[in-house]
């Protein structure tokens, strides 16, 4: 046998061995999934098809929709984006765009109809930007938090940069915010994003003093660390109790109270009494707001100070919280308008001192863009609450285990508040992701029909989980023990919209993840049902509907509208809302045109041999 034949045969044997191992693992975990479903998990699966085909249930659902939105003709916008990075010899071009597909759901028709609409000529529906950055300034746009990787090639540095994906997220958020803040006649009732809003919030979390673009000049003054502190404390919703008074974000609750009262002084004793706390419980938040902060070697003044007042303790600040928030939102709008609408790339350049203290012009870093995203997503959330716009994110192909590992683990640990049956249940190893686990359920239950969904669980379970403590006993913990994502803000679920049983093996679409904003008008019954209290976390009350038997009106409405929008007209995206697929088409079409424009910029350099790399010159001479 020749060496080549031996290589091929040994690879075939290795492939067969790995495939057999995978099949055995998949089969065993599929049996475990079936057993777990029939023993317990079927209580957490909501069969929605009977409700959506029952005329009486539909009439009730339509009345609730009309009461909330004020109409039976619901305008929607689905938003998707694309990005790219094209390195040349002397510079690199980052590009990003977002596109919105617009339409209307008419509930007066039977069944409800979906009509797509063209945007008016004066509306810019594609948020596009291209950013040519010289390699001499490339360090500005590389993620500064990465450890030294000792890369030699510029292409390797480009591959590790994340500014293009951040710019795409910013384009999508700005487009969503732009349509949400349109006039009352033009603003949609439903906004669909092809990403998880709660994950966006978590990914751009940063300490205010660590934001590189502090001192950015705008509107006759500069962005301050106090402005950033106020902005990152949002969103505020007193009805939902957001931000909550858990230990990790107590200082945000104090800032929210200053914002709501439109004052610069807050009586801490009265605030603590209203929150069923003591002033001792607020010591961590007080220390955070009254400590002196630092930015590198430069000291920054504290946000607030303590002052005695008539026998009580008062927190006093010189910051106007309302004005600071308005300033940050205006800054977000200003930069995004210049960047995406006016196509002015100078919006991403500002003056700042370098590591030697020399003031120079520099490009925005991923952390700068992340701060703009953080302000934009918070402003979008508050706008959706105010205007009653349903904000929903759809996520494909996630490999997360927040439902089966984080949520069920915590609810098992809570005992009578959660799922006491899990404490005595022998749960063997389940499939390795939530999506794969739920895609096995139609095989385990022949009565399950689409659409169906899991119960909704709070997005805070991204960071909340059960673990073994130092003494070996189980405990509920956040990241690093105390860091927890905002609760009562987004509700997550997994759902399937296409399932056909005409053959022995059912045909089905993928299970998708749904991330919807929580609304005070709908979700009051899901609040204050579960309380988690530990020394490290404080008191947390996440949004919760334990089983399918507890009526979750908001989930019914959201799933119904998504089911209407999932027409299954495109074979490549069966079981996926059609408007998001059309938005993906639009974004990719715009992205291809952008790529053509960018690549044409290399023509002017072809006459200069030194502008070509050694590799490109070598590869241009093809051997026959």
Coordinates of C-alpha atoms in Angstrom, one line a residue:
X1 CA 0.0 0.0 0.0
X2 CA 1.4 3.4 -1.0
X3 CA 1.8 6.2 1.6
X4 CA -1.1 8.2 0.0
X5 CA -3.4 5.1 0.2
X6 CA -2.4 4.6 3.8
X7 CA -3.2 8.2 4.7
X8 CA -6.6 8.0 3.2
X9 CA -7.5 4.6 4.8
X10 CA -6.3 5.7 8.2
X11 CA -8.4 8.8 8.0
X12 CA -11.4 6.8 7.0
X13 CA -10.9 4.5 10.0
X14 CA -10.5 7.6 12.3
X15 CA -13.7 9.1 10.9
X16 CA -15.7 5.9 11.4
X17 CA -14.5 5.7 15.0
X18 CA -15.5 9.3 15.7
X19 CA -18.9 8.9 14.0
X20 CA -19.7 5.8 16.0
X21 CA -18.7 7.5 19.3
X22 CA -20.9 10.4 18.3
X23 CA -23.9 8.2 17.4
X24 CA -23.6 6.3 20.7
X25 CA -23.4 9.5 22.7
X26 CA -26.3 11.1 20.8
X27 CA -28.5 8.0 21.2
X28 CA -27.9 7.6 24.9
X29 CA -28.6 11.3 25.6
X30 CA -31.7 11.2 23.4
X31 CA -33.1 8.4 25.6
X32 CA -32.2 10.4 28.7
X33 CA -34.0 13.4 27.1
X34 CA -37.1 11.4 26.5
X35 CA -37.2 10.0 30.0
X36 CA -36.7 13.5 31.5
X37 CA -39.4 15.0 29.3
X38 CA -42.1 12.4 30.3
X39 CA -41.1 12.5 34.0
X40 CA -40.9 16.2 34.4
X41 CA -40.1 18.5 31.5
X42 CA -43.5 18.2 29.8
X43 CA -44.8 20.6 32.5
X44 CA -42.6 23.3 31.0
X45 CA -43.7 22.9 27.3
X46 CA -46.6 25.1 26.2
X47 CA -48.6 23.5 23.3
X48 CA -49.9 26.7 21.5
X49 CA -51.5 25.1 18.4
X50 CA -54.8 24.4 20.2
X51 CA -55.1 28.0 21.3
X52 CA -54.3 29.4 17.9
X53 CA -56.8 27.3 16.1
X54 CA -59.7 27.8 18.6
X55 CA -62.0 30.7 17.4
X56 CA -63.0 31.7 20.9
X57 CA -59.3 31.8 22.1
X58 CA -58.4 33.8 19.0
X59 CA -61.1 36.4 19.6
X60 CA -59.9 36.9 23.2
X61 CA -56.3 37.2 22.0
X62 CA -57.2 39.7 19.3
X63 CA -59.0 41.8 22.0
X64 CA -55.9 41.9 24.2
X65 CA -53.7 42.8 21.2
X66 CA -56.1 45.7 20.2
X67 CA -56.3 46.9 23.8
X68 CA -52.5 47.1 24.1
X69 CA -51.5 48.4 20.6
X70 CA -54.7 50.4 19.9
X71 CA -55.2 48.9 16.5
X72 CA -55.7 45.6 14.7
X73 CA -53.3 46.6 11.9
X74 CA -49.9 46.1 13.3
X75 CA -46.9 47.6 11.4
X76 CA -43.7 45.7 11.9
X77 CA -40.0 46.2 11.1
X78 CA -37.5 43.3 11.0
X79 CA -33.8 44.2 11.2
X80 CA -30.7 42.3 10.3
X81 CA -27.2 43.3 9.5
X82 CA -23.9 42.3 7.9
X83 CA -20.3 43.4 8.2
X84 CA -16.9 42.9 6.7
X85 CA -13.2 43.8 6.9
X86 CA -11.0 44.1 3.8
X87 CA -7.3 44.5 4.5
X88 CA -5.0 46.2 1.9
X89 CA -1.3 46.9 2.0
X90 CA -1.4 50.2 3.8
X91 CA -4.9 50.4 5.2
X92 CA -7.9 48.3 6.2
X93 CA -11.6 49.0 5.4
X94 CA -14.2 48.0 8.0
X95 CA -17.8 48.0 6.7
X96 CA -21.1 47.4 8.4
X97 CA -24.8 47.8 7.5
X98 CA -28.2 47.1 8.8
X99 CA -31.4 46.7 6.8
X100 CA -35.1 46.8 7.8
X101 CA -37.9 44.9 6.2
X102 CA -41.2 46.6 6.7
X103 CA -44.8 45.2 6.6
X104 CA -48.1 45.0 8.3
X105 CA -50.2 42.3 10.0
X106 CA -53.9 42.7 9.5
X107 CA -55.9 40.9 12.2
X108 CA -59.2 41.8 10.5
X109 CA -58.6 39.2 7.8
X110 CA -59.3 35.5 8.5
X111 CA -56.7 34.2 8.7
X112 CA -54.6 37.2 9.5
X113 CA -52.6 38.4 6.4
X114 CA -49.1 39.8 6.1
X115 CA -48.3 42.5 3.6
X116 CA -44.9 43.9 2.9
X117 CA -44.5 47.6 2.3
X118 CA -42.0 49.7 0.5
X119 CA -40.2 52.5 2.4
X120 CA -40.8 56.0 1.2
X121 CA -38.0 57.6 -0.8
X122 CA -37.1 60.0 2.1
X123 CA -36.5 57.2 4.5
X124 CA -32.9 55.7 4.8
X125 CA -33.7 52.1 5.6
X126 CA -30.1 50.8 5.2
X127 CA -27.7 52.1 7.8
X128 CA -24.3 51.8 6.0
X129 CA -20.8 52.8 6.9
X130 CA -17.3 52.1 5.7
X131 CA -14.3 53.0 7.7
X132 CA -10.8 53.1 6.0
X133 CA -8.2 52.9 8.8
X134 CA -4.5 53.2 8.0
X135 CA -2.4 50.4 9.5
X136 CA -0.3 53.1 11.2
X137 CA -3.4 53.8 13.4
X138 CA -4.8 50.3 13.5
X139 CA -4.0 49.9 17.2
X140 CA -6.8 52.3 18.0
X141 CA -9.5 50.0 16.6
X142 CA -8.2 46.7 18.0
X143 CA -9.8 45.5 21.2
X144 CA -7.5 47.1 23.9
X145 CA -8.6 44.5 26.5
X146 CA -6.9 41.6 24.7
X147 CA -3.7 40.3 26.1
X148 CA -0.5 40.6 24.0
X149 CA -0.6 37.9 21.3
X150 CA 2.8 38.7 19.7
X151 CA 1.3 38.6 16.2
X152 CA 3.5 39.3 13.3
X153 CA 1.1 39.6 10.3
X154 CA -1.3 42.5 9.8
X155 CA -3.8 39.9 8.6
X156 CA -3.6 38.1 11.9
X157 CA -4.3 41.4 13.7
X158 CA -7.3 42.0 11.5
X159 CA -8.7 38.6 12.2
X160 CA -8.7 39.4 16.0
X161 CA -10.2 42.8 15.7
X162 CA -13.9 43.1 16.6
X163 CA -14.7 46.6 15.5
X164 CA -16.6 45.4 12.4
X165 CA -19.1 43.3 14.4
X166 CA -19.5 46.1 16.9
X167 CA -20.3 48.6 14.1
X168 CA -22.9 46.1 12.8
X169 CA -24.5 45.9 16.2
X170 CA -24.5 49.7 16.4
X171 CA -26.1 50.0 12.9
X172 CA -28.9 47.6 13.9
X173 CA -29.6 49.3 17.2
X174 CA -29.6 52.7 15.6
X175 CA -32.0 51.6 12.9
X176 CA -34.3 50.1 15.5
X177 CA -34.1 53.2 17.6
X178 CA -34.7 55.4 14.5
X179 CA -37.9 53.7 13.5
X180 CA -39.1 53.5 17.1
X181 CA -38.8 57.2 17.5
X182 CA -40.5 58.0 14.2
X183 CA -43.8 60.0 14.3
X184 CA -46.8 58.3 15.9
X185 CA -48.2 57.5 12.4
X186 CA -45.0 55.9 11.2
X187 CA -43.6 54.1 14.2
X188 CA -44.1 50.3 14.1
X189 CA -45.9 48.2 16.7
X190 CA -43.5 45.3 16.4
X191 CA -39.7 45.4 16.1
X192 CA -37.9 42.1 15.3
X193 CA -34.1 41.8 15.8
X194 CA -31.9 39.0 14.5
X195 CA -30.0 38.9 17.7
X196 CA -30.6 38.7 21.5
X197 CA -31.2 42.2 23.1
X198 CA -30.3 40.8 26.5
X199 CA -27.0 39.4 25.3
X200 CA -26.2 42.8 23.7
X201 CA -26.7 44.4 27.1
X202 CA -24.4 41.9 28.8
X203 CA -21.7 42.1 26.1
X204 CA -21.3 45.9 26.4
X205 CA -21.1 46.1 30.2
X206 CA -18.2 48.3 31.1
X207 CA -17.1 50.4 34.1
X208 CA -17.9 54.1 33.4
X209 CA -14.3 55.3 34.2
X210 CA -12.9 52.7 31.7
X211 CA -14.7 54.2 28.6
X212 CA -11.9 55.5 26.3
X213 CA -14.1 58.3 24.8
X214 CA -14.6 60.2 28.0
X215 CA -14.1 63.9 27.4
X216 CA -15.6 63.5 23.9
X217 CA -16.6 67.0 22.8
X218 CA -20.3 67.5 22.0
X219 CA -22.9 70.3 22.4
X220 CA -20.5 72.9 24.0
X221 CA -19.2 70.5 26.7
X222 CA -17.5 67.1 27.1
X223 CA -18.7 63.7 28.0
X224 CA -18.0 63.1 31.7
X225 CA -17.7 60.0 33.8
X226 CA -20.8 61.1 35.7
X227 CA -22.8 61.2 32.4
X228 CA -21.6 57.6 31.6
X229 CA -22.5 56.5 35.1
X230 CA -26.1 57.8 34.7
X231 CA -26.4 56.3 31.2
X232 CA -25.3 52.8 32.2
X233 CA -27.7 52.8 35.1
X234 CA -30.6 52.9 32.7
X235 CA -33.2 51.6 31.7
X236 CA -35.6 52.9 34.3
X237 CA -39.1 51.5 34.9
X238 CA -40.6 52.1 38.3
X239 CA -43.6 49.8 37.7
X240 CA -41.3 46.9 37.0
X241 CA -38.9 47.9 39.7
X242 CA -36.0 48.4 37.3
X243 CA -33.3 48.7 38.3
X244 CA -33.7 46.5 41.3
X245 CA -32.0 46.8 44.7
X246 CA -29.9 43.6 44.4
X247 CA -26.4 44.3 45.8
X248 CA -24.6 44.4 42.4
X249 CA -26.8 47.3 41.1
X250 CA -28.1 49.1 44.2
X251 CA -26.3 52.3 43.2
X252 CA -28.3 52.2 39.9
X253 CA -31.5 52.2 42.0
X254 CA -30.3 55.3 43.8
X255 CA -29.5 57.0 40.5
X256 CA -33.0 56.0 39.2
X257 CA -34.6 57.5 42.3
X258 CA -32.7 60.8 41.8
X259 CA -33.9 60.7 38.1
X260 CA -37.6 60.1 39.0
X261 CA -37.6 62.7 41.7
X262 CA -35.7 65.2 39.5
X263 CA -33.6 66.1 42.5
X264 CA -30.0 66.2 43.5
X265 CA -30.5 65.1 47.1
X266 CA -32.0 61.8 48.3
X267 CA -33.0 60.9 51.8
X268 CA -31.5 57.5 52.3
X269 CA -33.6 56.5 55.3
X270 CA -36.8 57.2 53.4
X271 CA -35.5 55.3 50.3
X272 CA -34.5 52.3 52.3
X273 CA -37.8 52.2 54.1
X274 CA -39.7 52.2 50.8
X275 CA -37.5 49.3 49.5
X276 CA -37.9 47.3 52.8
X277 CA -34.2 47.8 53.4
X278 CA -32.0 49.5 56.0
X279 CA -29.3 52.1 55.4
X280 CA -26.8 49.4 56.3
X281 CA -28.0 47.4 53.4
X282 CA -27.1 50.3 51.1
X283 CA -23.5 50.7 52.3
X284 CA -22.1 49.0 49.1
X285 CA -24.0 51.4 46.9
X286 CA -23.1 54.4 49.0
X287 CA -19.4 53.5 48.9
X288 CA -19.5 53.2 45.1
X289 CA -21.1 56.6 44.6
X290 CA -19.1 58.4 47.1
X291 CA -15.6 56.9 46.5
X292 CA -13.0 58.8 44.5
X293 CA -12.5 57.2 41.1
X294 CA -9.4 57.0 38.9
X295 CA -8.8 57.0 35.2
X296 CA -5.3 55.8 34.8
X297 CA -3.2 58.1 37.0
X298 CA -5.8 60.8 37.0
X299 CA -8.2 61.1 40.0
X300 CA -11.9 61.6 39.2
X301 CA -14.3 63.2 41.6
X302 CA -16.9 61.1 43.3
X303 CA -20.4 60.9 41.9
X304 CA -22.1 62.0 45.2
X305 CA -21.4 62.8 48.8
X306 CA -23.1 62.1 52.2
X307 CA -24.5 65.0 54.1
X308 CA -26.4 65.0 57.5
X309 CA -29.8 66.6 57.2
X310 CA -32.4 67.0 60.0
X311 CA -31.3 63.8 61.8
X312 CA -31.1 61.6 58.7
X313 CA -28.5 60.8 56.0
X314 CA -28.8 62.5 52.6
X315 CA -27.0 61.5 49.4
X316 CA -26.2 64.7 47.5
X317 CA -24.8 65.0 44.0
X318 CA -24.0 67.9 41.6
X319 CA -25.1 65.8 38.7
X320 CA -28.5 66.4 37.0
X321 CA -29.4 62.8 36.2
X322 CA -32.1 63.7 33.7
X323 CA -29.9 66.1 31.8
X324 CA -27.0 63.6 31.8
X325 CA -29.2 60.9 30.3
X326 CA -30.6 63.3 27.6
X327 CA -27.0 64.3 26.8
X328 CA -25.8 60.7 26.3
X329 CA -28.8 59.9 24.1
X330 CA -28.3 63.0 22.0
X331 CA -24.6 62.1 21.7
X332 CA -25.6 58.6 20.5
X333 CA -28.0 60.1 18.0
X334 CA -25.5 62.7 16.8
X335 CA -22.6 60.2 16.1
X336 CA -24.9 57.6 14.5
X337 CA -26.6 60.1 12.3
X338 CA -23.2 61.4 11.1
X339 CA -21.9 57.9 10.6
X340 CA -24.8 56.0 9.0
X341 CA -27.0 58.7 7.4
X342 CA -24.5 61.4 6.4
X343 CA -21.7 58.8 5.8
X344 CA -19.2 61.0 7.7
X345 CA -16.4 58.7 8.9
X346 CA -14.9 61.6 10.8
X347 CA -17.6 61.0 13.4
X348 CA -15.4 58.1 14.7
X349 CA -12.3 60.3 15.2
X350 CA -11.7 62.4 18.3
X351 CA -8.8 64.0 20.1
X352 CA -7.5 62.2 23.2
X353 CA -4.1 62.0 25.0
X354 CA -2.0 58.9 24.2
X355 CA 0.0 56.8 26.7
X356 CA 2.7 59.6 26.7
X357 CA 0.2 62.4 27.4
X358 CA 0.4 63.8 23.9
X359 CA -3.0 64.9 22.6
X360 CA -3.7 63.4 19.1
X361 CA -6.5 62.3 16.9
X362 CA -7.5 58.7 17.4
X363 CA -10.2 56.3 16.1
X364 CA -12.9 55.0 18.3
X365 CA -12.1 51.6 19.8
X366 CA -14.4 48.6 20.3
X367 CA -15.0 49.8 23.9
X368 CA -16.1 53.3 22.6
X369 CA -18.5 51.7 20.1
X370 CA -19.7 49.4 22.9
X371 CA -20.6 52.4 25.0
X372 CA -22.7 53.8 22.1
X373 CA -24.4 50.5 21.7
X374 CA -25.1 50.4 25.5
X375 CA -26.7 53.9 25.4
X376 CA -28.7 53.0 22.2
X377 CA -30.1 49.7 23.5
X378 CA -31.2 51.4 26.7
X379 CA -32.8 54.2 24.9
X380 CA -34.5 51.7 22.6
X381 CA -35.9 49.8 25.5
X382 CA -37.3 52.9 27.2
X383 CA -38.8 54.1 23.9
X384 CA -40.5 50.7 23.4
X385 CA -42.0 50.9 26.9
X386 CA -43.3 54.4 26.4
X387 CA -44.7 53.8 22.9
X388 CA -45.9 50.2 23.5
X389 CA -43.7 48.7 20.8
X390 CA -43.2 44.9 21.1
X391 CA -39.4 44.4 21.0
X392 CA -38.4 40.8 20.2
X393 CA -35.1 39.1 19.3
X394 CA -34.9 35.8 17.4
X395 CA -31.6 33.8 17.8
X396 CA -30.6 30.9 15.6
X397 CA -28.2 28.1 16.4
X398 CA -27.3 29.1 19.9
X399 CA -25.2 26.6 21.9
X400 CA -26.4 27.9 25.3
X401 CA -27.7 25.8 28.2
X402 CA -29.4 28.6 30.2
X403 CA -32.7 26.7 30.4
X404 CA -31.6 23.1 31.3
X405 CA -28.5 24.0 33.3
X406 CA -28.9 27.5 34.8
X407 CA -32.6 27.9 35.2
X408 CA -33.5 24.4 36.2
X409 CA -30.4 24.2 38.5
X410 CA -31.5 27.4 40.4
X411 CA -35.2 26.4 40.5
X412 CA -34.1 23.0 41.9
X413 CA -32.1 24.7 44.6
X414 CA -35.0 26.9 45.6
X415 CA -37.1 24.0 46.8
X416 CA -40.8 24.8 47.3
X417 CA -40.4 28.1 45.5
X418 CA -39.0 26.4 42.4
X419 CA -39.3 22.7 41.4
X420 CA -39.2 20.5 44.5
X421 CA -39.7 17.4 42.3
X422 CA -36.2 17.9 40.8
X423 CA -34.5 17.3 44.1
X424 CA -35.4 13.6 44.2
X425 CA -35.4 13.1 40.4
X426 CA -32.5 11.1 38.8
X427 CA -31.6 13.3 35.8
X428 CA -29.0 11.7 33.6
X429 CA -26.9 13.5 31.1
X430 CA -29.0 15.5 28.6
X431 CA -28.0 16.6 25.1
X432 CA -25.3 19.2 25.2
X433 CA -27.3 22.3 24.2
X434 CA -30.9 23.5 24.9
X435 CA -31.6 23.6 21.2
X436 CA -30.6 20.0 20.6
X437 CA -32.6 18.8 23.6
X438 CA -35.8 20.6 22.6
X439 CA -35.5 19.4 19.0
X440 CA -35.7 15.8 20.3
X441 CA -39.0 16.4 22.1
X442 CA -41.3 16.0 19.0
X443 CA -39.7 12.5 18.7
X444 CA -40.5 11.7 22.3
X445 CA -44.1 13.1 22.2
X446 CA -46.1 12.2 19.1
X447 CA -49.0 14.5 20.3
X448 CA -46.8 17.7 20.1
X449 CA -47.8 20.0 17.3
X450 CA -46.3 23.3 16.1
X451 CA -46.2 26.0 17.2
X452 CA -45.1 25.1 20.7
X453 CA -42.7 26.8 23.1
X454 CA -41.0 26.3 26.4
X455 CA -42.1 28.4 29.4
X456 CA -40.4 31.8 29.5
X457 CA -37.5 32.3 32.0
X458 CA -35.7 35.5 33.0
X459 CA -32.7 36.5 31.0
X460 CA -30.8 37.0 34.2
X461 CA -30.2 33.3 34.2
X462 CA -27.4 33.9 31.8
X463 CA -25.3 34.8 34.8
X464 CA -27.3 33.1 37.6
X465 CA -26.6 29.4 38.3
X466 CA -26.3 26.8 41.1
X467 CA -22.8 25.7 42.1
X468 CA -21.0 23.9 45.0
X469 CA -19.8 26.3 47.7
X470 CA -16.4 26.1 49.4
X471 CA -17.9 23.8 52.1
X472 CA -19.4 21.5 49.4
X473 CA -23.0 22.6 49.9
X474 CA -25.0 23.9 46.8
X475 CA -25.5 27.6 46.5
X476 CA -26.9 30.1 44.0
X477 CA -24.3 32.3 42.5
X478 CA -23.6 34.9 39.9
X479 CA -20.5 35.5 37.8
X480 CA -17.6 35.8 40.2
X481 CA -20.1 35.2 42.9
X482 CA -21.9 38.5 42.8
X483 CA -22.2 39.8 39.2
X484 CA -25.8 39.2 37.9
X485 CA -27.4 40.5 34.6
X486 CA -30.5 42.7 35.0
X487 CA -33.6 40.8 36.0
X488 CA -37.3 41.6 35.0
X489 CA -36.1 43.1 31.7
X490 CA -36.2 40.3 29.1
X491 CA -38.0 36.9 29.0
X492 CA -36.4 34.0 27.1
X493 CA -37.9 30.9 25.6
X494 CA -37.3 28.3 23.0
X495 CA -39.9 27.6 20.3
X496 CA -40.6 25.6 17.2
X497 CA -42.9 26.9 14.4
X498 CA -42.9 24.0 11.9
X499 CA -43.6 20.4 12.6
X500 CA -45.1 18.0 10.0
X501 CA -45.9 14.4 10.8
X502 CA -47.0 13.0 7.3
X503 CA -44.1 10.5 7.4
X504 CA -42.7 8.1 9.9
X505 CA -40.0 10.6 10.8
X506 CA -41.5 14.0 11.3
X507 CA -40.2 17.0 9.3
X508 CA -39.4 19.9 11.5
X509 CA -37.8 23.3 11.5
X510 CA -35.0 24.2 13.9
X511 CA -35.9 25.3 17.5
X512 CA -35.2 29.1 17.8
X513 CA -34.5 31.2 20.8
X514 CA -36.9 34.1 21.6
X515 CA -35.9 37.1 23.6
X516 CA -38.7 39.5 24.3
X517 CA -39.0 42.7 26.4
X518 CA -41.0 42.5 29.6
X519 CA -44.0 44.9 29.8
X520 CA -45.7 46.2 32.9
X521 CA -49.1 46.0 31.2
X522 CA -48.8 42.3 30.5
X523 CA -46.3 40.7 32.9
X524 CA -47.3 41.8 36.4
X525 CA -48.5 38.2 37.3
X526 CA -44.9 36.9 36.5
X527 CA -43.3 39.2 39.0
X528 CA -42.6 38.6 42.7
X529 CA -43.3 34.9 42.5
X530 CA -39.7 33.8 43.2
X531 CA -37.3 35.3 45.6
X532 CA -33.5 34.5 45.7
X533 CA -31.6 35.9 48.7
X534 CA -28.0 35.3 49.5
X535 CA -25.3 37.3 51.2
X536 CA -23.4 37.9 48.0
X537 CA -26.3 38.7 45.7
X538 CA -28.8 40.3 48.1
X539 CA -32.4 40.0 47.2
X540 CA -33.4 39.1 43.6
X541 CA -36.9 38.5 42.2
X542 CA -36.6 37.3 38.6
X543 CA -39.5 37.1 36.2
X544 CA -41.1 33.6 36.4
X545 CA -43.9 31.5 35.1
X546 CA -43.2 28.0 36.5
X547 CA -45.3 25.8 34.3
X548 CA -47.5 25.8 31.2
X549 CA -50.6 25.9 33.5
X550 CA -49.8 29.5 34.5
X551 CA -51.3 31.8 31.9
X552 CA -48.7 34.0 30.3
X553 CA -50.6 36.4 28.1
X554 CA -47.5 38.2 26.8
X555 CA -46.0 35.0 25.6
X556 CA -49.2 34.0 23.9
X557 CA -49.4 37.3 22.1
X558 CA -45.7 37.3 21.1
X559 CA -45.8 33.7 19.9
X560 CA -49.1 34.3 18.0
X561 CA -47.6 37.2 16.1
X562 CA -44.4 35.3 15.3
X563 CA -46.5 32.4 14.1
X564 CA -48.4 34.6 11.8
X565 CA -45.1 36.0 10.4
X566 CA -43.7 32.5 9.9
X567 CA -45.2 31.6 6.5
X568 CA -42.6 28.9 5.6
X569 CA -42.4 30.2 2.0
X570 CA -38.6 29.8 1.9
X571 CA -37.3 26.2 2.0
X572 CA -33.9 27.3 3.4
X573 CA -35.5 28.9 6.5
X574 CA -38.4 26.7 7.4
X575 CA -39.8 27.6 10.8
X576 CA -38.2 31.0 10.9
X577 CA -40.1 34.4 10.7
X578 CA -40.1 35.5 7.0
X579 CA -39.5 39.2 7.7
X580 CA -36.2 38.4 9.3
X581 CA -35.2 36.4 6.2
X582 CA -36.2 39.3 4.0
X583 CA -34.1 41.6 6.2
X584 CA -31.2 39.2 5.8
X585 CA -31.6 39.3 2.1
X586 CA -31.6 43.1 2.1
X587 CA -28.6 43.4 4.4
X588 CA -26.6 40.9 2.3
X589 CA -27.5 42.6 -1.0
X590 CA -26.3 46.0 0.4
X591 CA -23.3 44.3 1.9
X592 CA -22.3 42.8 -1.5
X593 CA -22.5 46.2 -3.2
X594 CA -20.4 47.6 -0.4
X595 CA -17.8 44.9 -0.9
X596 CA -17.6 45.7 -4.6
X597 CA -17.0 49.4 -3.9
X598 CA -14.4 48.6 -1.3
X599 CA -12.4 46.2 -3.5
X600 CA -12.4 48.7 -6.4
X601 CA -10.4 51.0 -4.1
X602 CA -7.4 48.7 -4.7
X603 CA -7.2 49.6 -8.4
X604 CA -5.4 52.8 -7.8
X605 CA -2.6 50.9 -6.0
X606 CA -2.0 48.3 -8.7
X607 CA 0.5 50.5 -10.5
X608 CA 2.6 50.7 -7.4
X609 CA 4.6 47.4 -6.9
X610 CA 5.5 48.2 -3.3
X611 CA 1.8 48.4 -2.4
X612 CA 1.5 44.6 -3.0
X613 CA 2.6 42.1 -0.4
X614 CA 5.2 39.5 -1.1
X615 CA 2.5 36.8 -0.9
X616 CA 0.2 38.5 -3.4
X617 CA 3.0 38.9 -5.9
X618 CA 4.0 35.3 -5.5
X619 CA 0.4 34.0 -5.8
X620 CA -0.2 36.1 -9.0
X621 CA 2.3 33.9 -10.9
X622 CA 0.4 30.7 -11.4
X623 CA 2.3 27.5 -12.2
X624 CA 0.9 25.3 -14.9

